[in-house]
Coordinates of C-alpha atoms in Angstrom, one line a residue:
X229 CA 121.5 153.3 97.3
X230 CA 121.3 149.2 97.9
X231 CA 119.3 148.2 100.6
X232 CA 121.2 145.5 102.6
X233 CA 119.0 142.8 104.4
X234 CA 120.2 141.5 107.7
X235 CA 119.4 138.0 108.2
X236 CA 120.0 135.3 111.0
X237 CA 122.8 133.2 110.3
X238 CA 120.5 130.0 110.0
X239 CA 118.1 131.5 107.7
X240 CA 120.9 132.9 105.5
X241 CA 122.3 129.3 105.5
X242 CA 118.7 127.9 104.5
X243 CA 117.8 130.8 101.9
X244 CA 119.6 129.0 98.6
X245 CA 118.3 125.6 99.6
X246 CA 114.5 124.2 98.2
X247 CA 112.0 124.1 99.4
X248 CA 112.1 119.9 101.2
X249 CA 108.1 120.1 101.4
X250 CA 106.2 119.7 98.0
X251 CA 102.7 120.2 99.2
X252 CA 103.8 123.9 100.1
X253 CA 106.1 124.4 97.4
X254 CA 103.3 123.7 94.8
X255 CA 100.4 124.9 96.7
X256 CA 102.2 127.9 98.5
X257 CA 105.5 128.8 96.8
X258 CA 102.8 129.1 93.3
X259 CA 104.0 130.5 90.0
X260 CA 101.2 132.4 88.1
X261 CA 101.2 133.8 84.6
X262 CA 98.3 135.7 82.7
X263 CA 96.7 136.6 86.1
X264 CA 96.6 132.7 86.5
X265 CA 98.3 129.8 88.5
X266 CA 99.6 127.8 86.6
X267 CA 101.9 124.4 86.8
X268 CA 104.1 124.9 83.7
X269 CA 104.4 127.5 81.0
X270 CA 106.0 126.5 77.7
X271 CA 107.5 123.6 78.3
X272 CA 109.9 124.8 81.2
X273 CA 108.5 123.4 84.5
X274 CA 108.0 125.6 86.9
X275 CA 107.7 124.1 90.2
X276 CA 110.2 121.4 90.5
X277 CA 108.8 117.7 91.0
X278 CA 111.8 115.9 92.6
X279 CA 111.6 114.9 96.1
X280 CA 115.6 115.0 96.4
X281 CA 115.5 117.0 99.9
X282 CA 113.1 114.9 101.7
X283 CA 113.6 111.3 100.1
X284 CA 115.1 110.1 103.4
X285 CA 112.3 111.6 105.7
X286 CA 109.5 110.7 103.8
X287 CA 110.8 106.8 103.2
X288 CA 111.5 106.8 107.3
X289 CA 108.5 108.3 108.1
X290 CA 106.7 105.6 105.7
X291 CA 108.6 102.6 107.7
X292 CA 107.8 104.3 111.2
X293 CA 103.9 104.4 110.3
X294 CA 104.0 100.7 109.3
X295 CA 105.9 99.7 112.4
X296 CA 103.6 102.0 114.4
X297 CA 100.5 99.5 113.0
X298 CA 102.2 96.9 113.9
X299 CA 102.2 97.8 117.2
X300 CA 98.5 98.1 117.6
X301 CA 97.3 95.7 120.4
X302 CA 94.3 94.7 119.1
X303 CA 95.2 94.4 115.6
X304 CA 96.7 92.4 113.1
X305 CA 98.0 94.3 110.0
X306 CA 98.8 92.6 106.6
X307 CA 100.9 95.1 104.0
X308 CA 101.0 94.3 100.4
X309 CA 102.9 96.2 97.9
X310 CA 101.6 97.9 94.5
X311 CA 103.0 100.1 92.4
X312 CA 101.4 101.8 89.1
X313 CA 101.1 99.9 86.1
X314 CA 101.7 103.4 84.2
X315 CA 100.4 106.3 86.0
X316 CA 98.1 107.1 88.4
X317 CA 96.1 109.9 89.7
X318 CA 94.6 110.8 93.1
X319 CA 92.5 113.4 94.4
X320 CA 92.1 115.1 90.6
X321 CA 89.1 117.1 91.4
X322 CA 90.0 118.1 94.8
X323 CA 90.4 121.6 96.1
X324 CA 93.3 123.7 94.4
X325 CA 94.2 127.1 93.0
X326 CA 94.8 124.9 90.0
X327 CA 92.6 123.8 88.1
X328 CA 93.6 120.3 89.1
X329 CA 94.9 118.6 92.0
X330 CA 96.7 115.9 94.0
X331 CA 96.1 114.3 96.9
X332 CA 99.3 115.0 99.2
X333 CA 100.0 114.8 103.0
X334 CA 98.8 117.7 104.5
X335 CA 102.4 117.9 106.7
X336 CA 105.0 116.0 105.3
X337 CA 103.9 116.8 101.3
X338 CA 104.2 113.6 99.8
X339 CA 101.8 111.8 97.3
X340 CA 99.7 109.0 99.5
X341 CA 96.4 106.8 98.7
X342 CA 93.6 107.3 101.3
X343 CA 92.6 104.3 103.0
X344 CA 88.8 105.2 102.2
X345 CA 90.2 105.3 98.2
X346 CA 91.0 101.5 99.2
X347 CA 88.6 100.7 100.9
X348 CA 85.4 102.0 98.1
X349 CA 87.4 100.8 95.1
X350 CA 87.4 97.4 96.9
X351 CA 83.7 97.6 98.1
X352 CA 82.6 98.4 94.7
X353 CA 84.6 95.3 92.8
X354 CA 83.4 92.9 95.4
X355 CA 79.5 93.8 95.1
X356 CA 80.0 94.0 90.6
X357 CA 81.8 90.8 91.0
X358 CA 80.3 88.5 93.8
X359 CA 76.7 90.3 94.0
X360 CA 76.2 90.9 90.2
X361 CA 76.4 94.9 90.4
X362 CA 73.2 94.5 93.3
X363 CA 74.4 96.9 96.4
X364 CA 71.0 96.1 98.2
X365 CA 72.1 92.1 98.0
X366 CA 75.6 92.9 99.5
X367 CA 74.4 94.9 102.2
X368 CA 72.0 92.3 103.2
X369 CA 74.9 89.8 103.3
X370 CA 76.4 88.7 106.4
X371 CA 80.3 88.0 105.1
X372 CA 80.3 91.8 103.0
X373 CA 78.9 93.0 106.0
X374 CA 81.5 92.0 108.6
X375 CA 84.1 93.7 106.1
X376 CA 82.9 96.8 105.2
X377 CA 80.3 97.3 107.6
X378 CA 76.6 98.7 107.3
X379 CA 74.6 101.6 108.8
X380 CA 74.0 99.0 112.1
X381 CA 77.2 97.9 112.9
X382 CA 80.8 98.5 112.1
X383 CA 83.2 97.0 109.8
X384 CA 85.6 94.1 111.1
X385 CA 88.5 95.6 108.4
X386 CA 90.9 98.9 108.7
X387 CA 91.9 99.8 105.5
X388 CA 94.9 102.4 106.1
X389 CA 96.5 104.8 104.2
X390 CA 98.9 103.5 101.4
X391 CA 102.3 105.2 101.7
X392 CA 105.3 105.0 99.5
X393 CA 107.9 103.1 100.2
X394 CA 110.4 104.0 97.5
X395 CA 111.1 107.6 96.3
X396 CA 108.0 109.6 95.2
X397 CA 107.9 110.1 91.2
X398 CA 105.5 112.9 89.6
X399 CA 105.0 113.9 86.2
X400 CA 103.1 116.2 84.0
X401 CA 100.2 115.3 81.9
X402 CA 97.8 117.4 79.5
X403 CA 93.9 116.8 79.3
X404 CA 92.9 119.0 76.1
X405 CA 89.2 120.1 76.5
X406 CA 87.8 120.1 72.8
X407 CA 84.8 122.1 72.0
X408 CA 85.2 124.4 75.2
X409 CA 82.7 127.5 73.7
X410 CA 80.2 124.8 73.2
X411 CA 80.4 123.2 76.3
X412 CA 80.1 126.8 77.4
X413 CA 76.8 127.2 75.4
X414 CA 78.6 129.6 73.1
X415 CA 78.6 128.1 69.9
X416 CA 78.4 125.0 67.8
X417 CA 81.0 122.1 68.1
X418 CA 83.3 123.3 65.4
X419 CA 87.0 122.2 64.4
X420 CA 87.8 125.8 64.5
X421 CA 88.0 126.2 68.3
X422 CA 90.9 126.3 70.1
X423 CA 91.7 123.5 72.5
X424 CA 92.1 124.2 75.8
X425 CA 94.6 122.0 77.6
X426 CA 94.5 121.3 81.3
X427 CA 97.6 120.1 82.8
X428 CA 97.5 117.7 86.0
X429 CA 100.0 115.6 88.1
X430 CA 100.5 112.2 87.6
X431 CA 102.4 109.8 90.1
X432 CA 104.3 106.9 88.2
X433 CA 107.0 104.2 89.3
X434 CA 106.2 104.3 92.9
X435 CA 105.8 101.0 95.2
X436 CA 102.9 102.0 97.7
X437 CA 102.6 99.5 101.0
X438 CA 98.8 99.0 101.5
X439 CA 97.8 97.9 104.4
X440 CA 95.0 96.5 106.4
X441 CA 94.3 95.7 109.8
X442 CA 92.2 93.2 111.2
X443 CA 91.3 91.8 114.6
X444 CA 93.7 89.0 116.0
X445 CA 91.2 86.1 116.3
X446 CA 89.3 86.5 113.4
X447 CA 91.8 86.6 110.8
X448 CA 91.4 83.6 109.3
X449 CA 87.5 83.6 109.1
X450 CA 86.9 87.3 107.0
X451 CA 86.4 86.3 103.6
X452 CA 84.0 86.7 101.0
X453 CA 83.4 83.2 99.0
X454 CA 85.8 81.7 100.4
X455 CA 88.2 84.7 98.8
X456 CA 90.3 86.4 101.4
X457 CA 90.4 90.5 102.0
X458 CA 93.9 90.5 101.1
X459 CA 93.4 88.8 97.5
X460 CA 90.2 91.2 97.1
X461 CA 92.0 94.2 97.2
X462 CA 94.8 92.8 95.3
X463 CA 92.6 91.9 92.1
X464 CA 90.2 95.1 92.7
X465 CA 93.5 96.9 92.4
X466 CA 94.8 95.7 89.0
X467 CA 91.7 94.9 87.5
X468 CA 89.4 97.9 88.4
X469 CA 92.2 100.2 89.1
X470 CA 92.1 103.3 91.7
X471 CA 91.5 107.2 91.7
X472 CA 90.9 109.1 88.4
X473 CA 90.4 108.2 84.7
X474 CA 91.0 104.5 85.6
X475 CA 88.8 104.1 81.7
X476 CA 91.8 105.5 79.7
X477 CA 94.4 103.3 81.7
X478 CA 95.5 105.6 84.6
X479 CA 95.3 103.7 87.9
X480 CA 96.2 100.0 87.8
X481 CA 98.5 98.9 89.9
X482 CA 100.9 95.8 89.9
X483 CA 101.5 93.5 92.9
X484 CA 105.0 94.0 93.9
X485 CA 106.1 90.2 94.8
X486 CA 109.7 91.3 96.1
X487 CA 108.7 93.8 98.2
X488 CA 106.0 92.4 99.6
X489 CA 107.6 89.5 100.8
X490 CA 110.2 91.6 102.4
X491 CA 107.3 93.8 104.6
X492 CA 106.2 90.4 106.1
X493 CA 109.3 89.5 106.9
X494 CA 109.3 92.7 108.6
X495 CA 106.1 92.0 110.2
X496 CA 106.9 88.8 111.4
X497 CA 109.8 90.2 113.4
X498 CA 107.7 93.1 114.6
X499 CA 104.9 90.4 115.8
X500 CA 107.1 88.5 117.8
X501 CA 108.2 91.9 119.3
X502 CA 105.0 93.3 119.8
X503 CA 103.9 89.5 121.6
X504 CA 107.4 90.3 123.7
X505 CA 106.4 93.4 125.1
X506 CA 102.8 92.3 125.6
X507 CA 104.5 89.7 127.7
X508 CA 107.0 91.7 129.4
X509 CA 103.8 94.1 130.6
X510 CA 102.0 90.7 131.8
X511 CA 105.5 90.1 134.2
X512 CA 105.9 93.6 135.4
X513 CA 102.2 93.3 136.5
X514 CA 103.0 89.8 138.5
X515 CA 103.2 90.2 142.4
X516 CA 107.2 89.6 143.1
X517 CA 106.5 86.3 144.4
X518 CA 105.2 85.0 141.2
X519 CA 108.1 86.6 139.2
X520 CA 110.4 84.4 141.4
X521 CA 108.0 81.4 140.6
X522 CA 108.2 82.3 136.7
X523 CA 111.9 83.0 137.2
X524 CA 112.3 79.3 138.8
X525 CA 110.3 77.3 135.8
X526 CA 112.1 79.5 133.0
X527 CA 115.9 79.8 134.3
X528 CA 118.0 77.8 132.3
X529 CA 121.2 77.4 134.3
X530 CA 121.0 74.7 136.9
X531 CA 122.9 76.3 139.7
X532 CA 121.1 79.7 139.4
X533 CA 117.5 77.7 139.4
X534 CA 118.4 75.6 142.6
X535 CA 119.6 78.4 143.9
X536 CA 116.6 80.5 143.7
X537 CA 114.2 76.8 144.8
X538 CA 116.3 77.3 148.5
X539 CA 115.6 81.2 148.5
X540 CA 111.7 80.4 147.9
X541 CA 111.6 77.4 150.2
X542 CA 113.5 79.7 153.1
X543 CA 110.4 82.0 152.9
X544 CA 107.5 79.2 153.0
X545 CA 106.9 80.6 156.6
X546 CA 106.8 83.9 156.2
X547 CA 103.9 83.4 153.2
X548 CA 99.9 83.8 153.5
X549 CA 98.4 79.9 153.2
X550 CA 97.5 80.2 149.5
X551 CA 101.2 81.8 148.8
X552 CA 102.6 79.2 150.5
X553 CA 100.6 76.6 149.1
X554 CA 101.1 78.0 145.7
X555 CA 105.2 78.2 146.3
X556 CA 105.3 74.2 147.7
X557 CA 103.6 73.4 144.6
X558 CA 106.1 75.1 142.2
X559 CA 109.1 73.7 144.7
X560 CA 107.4 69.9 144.3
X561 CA 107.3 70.7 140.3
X562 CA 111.3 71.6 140.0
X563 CA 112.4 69.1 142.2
X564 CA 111.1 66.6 140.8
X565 CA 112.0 67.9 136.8
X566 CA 115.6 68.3 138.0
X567 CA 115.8 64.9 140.1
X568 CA 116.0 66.8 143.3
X569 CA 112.6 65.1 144.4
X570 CA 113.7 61.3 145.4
X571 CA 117.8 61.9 145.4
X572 CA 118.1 63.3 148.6
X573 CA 120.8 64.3 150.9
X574 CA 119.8 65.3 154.3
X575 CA 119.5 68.9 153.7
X576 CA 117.0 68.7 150.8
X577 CA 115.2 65.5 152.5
X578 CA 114.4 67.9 154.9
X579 CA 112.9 70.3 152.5
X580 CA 111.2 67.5 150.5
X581 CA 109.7 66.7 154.4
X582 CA 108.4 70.4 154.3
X583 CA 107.1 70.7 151.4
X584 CA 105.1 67.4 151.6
X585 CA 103.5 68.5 154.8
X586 CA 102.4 71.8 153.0
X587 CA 100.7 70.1 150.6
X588 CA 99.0 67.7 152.9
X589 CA 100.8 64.5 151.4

């Protein structure tokens, strides 16, 4: 007799569909074989590497973090764009019931570069190349210091996670461990031994966005030498490379010119937004009489302005004597911008009269 399995109609509906999450689907959904997890077994991959169900979520989750930087009052965030020179690995060694790893984001599953990756492959590059390999000379320096910091005081530079901004691409590569029952203290280093290949996950043809933040009034004076943060990280990136094996070619990236550009062109119109808002929060703020005065310097449209002048000059009476002070002064100022101040009829003469008394003229 079959056994039939009731389901909810939603779950039946998602049952043939994959798994959209890669972190679980290789960490959780695990394929094992000889009493052992394992990635692949003979060539036919187990655990599939695509990121076809959650390309659009990852890539708009990427743009909303960058925008959400952006939006940081304090700071100023510059993005530059990298992408492996051939392959690169992160987080090899870390936790897994492989016997490799990746480093992935812990919800949304996708590969990512920690921003404390950046920030020690930069650290290390700039004290090999501008302190001739001497830490205790970098520390004691006050430009290395106000970028990464020391034990006394805190580093002027964020260096954020680097997400990727096109479609995630993994592959499969093999490490073969030679000599494994010597390094085991079994037996000599013979030819005879078997090899014992290890296979890891690479990430390849993906453009990351790095970026960094900064704080607004400083951002011209961080720099080491003269050499700015940005262009530290840039040639720490393709010359020293980042995350494992970087000595047999795995890690270097390549500045990506194009897309680069593009992000701060993107940045540029998120600035100007972010300095919009800031402003907008500055007016709702204002007491409603200086909104009227801002409205009066800033409105455009003649008849609306003069307008709002006899609104403001109607209530110079019912005003405290630094309001009203403050409004005659404003009145005096558009008048005499838009010629109302010396061509008079006797309506606005009158006004003029008022206003002049006010201010004690």
């Amino acid at each position: 007799m079959t056994d039939n399995l009731y389901l909810p109609k939603d779950t039946f509906e998602a049952k043939p569909n994959q798994i959209d999450n890669f972190a679980l689907r290789l960490n959780k959904y695990h394929k094992t074989f000889l009493n052992k997890f394992v990635l692949y077994r003979d060539n036919k991959i187990q655990t599939c590497l695509k990121f076809d169900s959650s390309k659009k979520q990852i890539l708009a989750f990427s743009d909303k973090y960058l925008l959400s930087l952006q939006q940081l009052p304090e700071l100023k965030v510059e993005t530059s764009a990298f992408k492996p020179d051939w392959r690169l690995i992160i987080g090899l060694g870390s936790a897994s019931v492989y016997e490799t790893s990746i480093t992935l984001h812990h919800i949304y599953g996708f590969p990512y570069i920690p921003g404390q990756a950046v920030k020690g492959v930069t650290r290390n590059y700039v004290i090999c190349e501008c302190f001739e390999k001497d830490e205790e000379k970098a520390e004691n320096n006050p430009e290395f210091k106000a970028i990464f910091g020391s034990q006394e005081q805190q580093g002027k530079i964020t260096f954020f996670d680097a997400y990727p901004q096109t479609e995630p691409k993994l592959d499969f590569d093999i490490m073969n461990v030679h000599y494994k029952d010597y390094y085991g203290g079994k037996d000599q280093p013979t030819d005879d031994q078997k090899l014992n290949p290890i296979t890891f996950l690479t990430v390849k043809d993906t453009t990351f966005f790095f970026p960094i933040g900064f704080p607004q009034d400083q951002s011209k004076d961080i720099a080491i030498e003269g050499i700015t943060i940005s262009e530290l990280i840039r040639t720490a990136l393709e010359e020293k490379g980042i995350g494992a094996k970087t000595s047999v070619g795995y890690g270097y990236l390549k500045f990506d010119e194009s897309a680069t550009q593009k992000q701060k062109e993107n940045e540029l119109k998120n600035e100007k937004e972010k300095i919009r808002k800031q402003e907008q929060q500055v007016f709702e703020a204002m007491p409603e009489l200086d909104k009227q005065l801002f409205h009066l310097s800033e409105e455009k449209n003649l008849e609306k302005a003069k307008y709002l002048s006899y609104e403001l000059f109607n209530k110079l009476d019912s005003l405290a004597e630094a309001e009203k002070q403050k409004t005659a002064e404003a009145l005096k100022e558009f008048w005499q911008k838009r010629n109302f101040w010396q061509k008079q009829k006797k309506k606005q003469k009158d006004r003029v009269k008022k206003v002049k008394q006010i201010l004690g003229e």
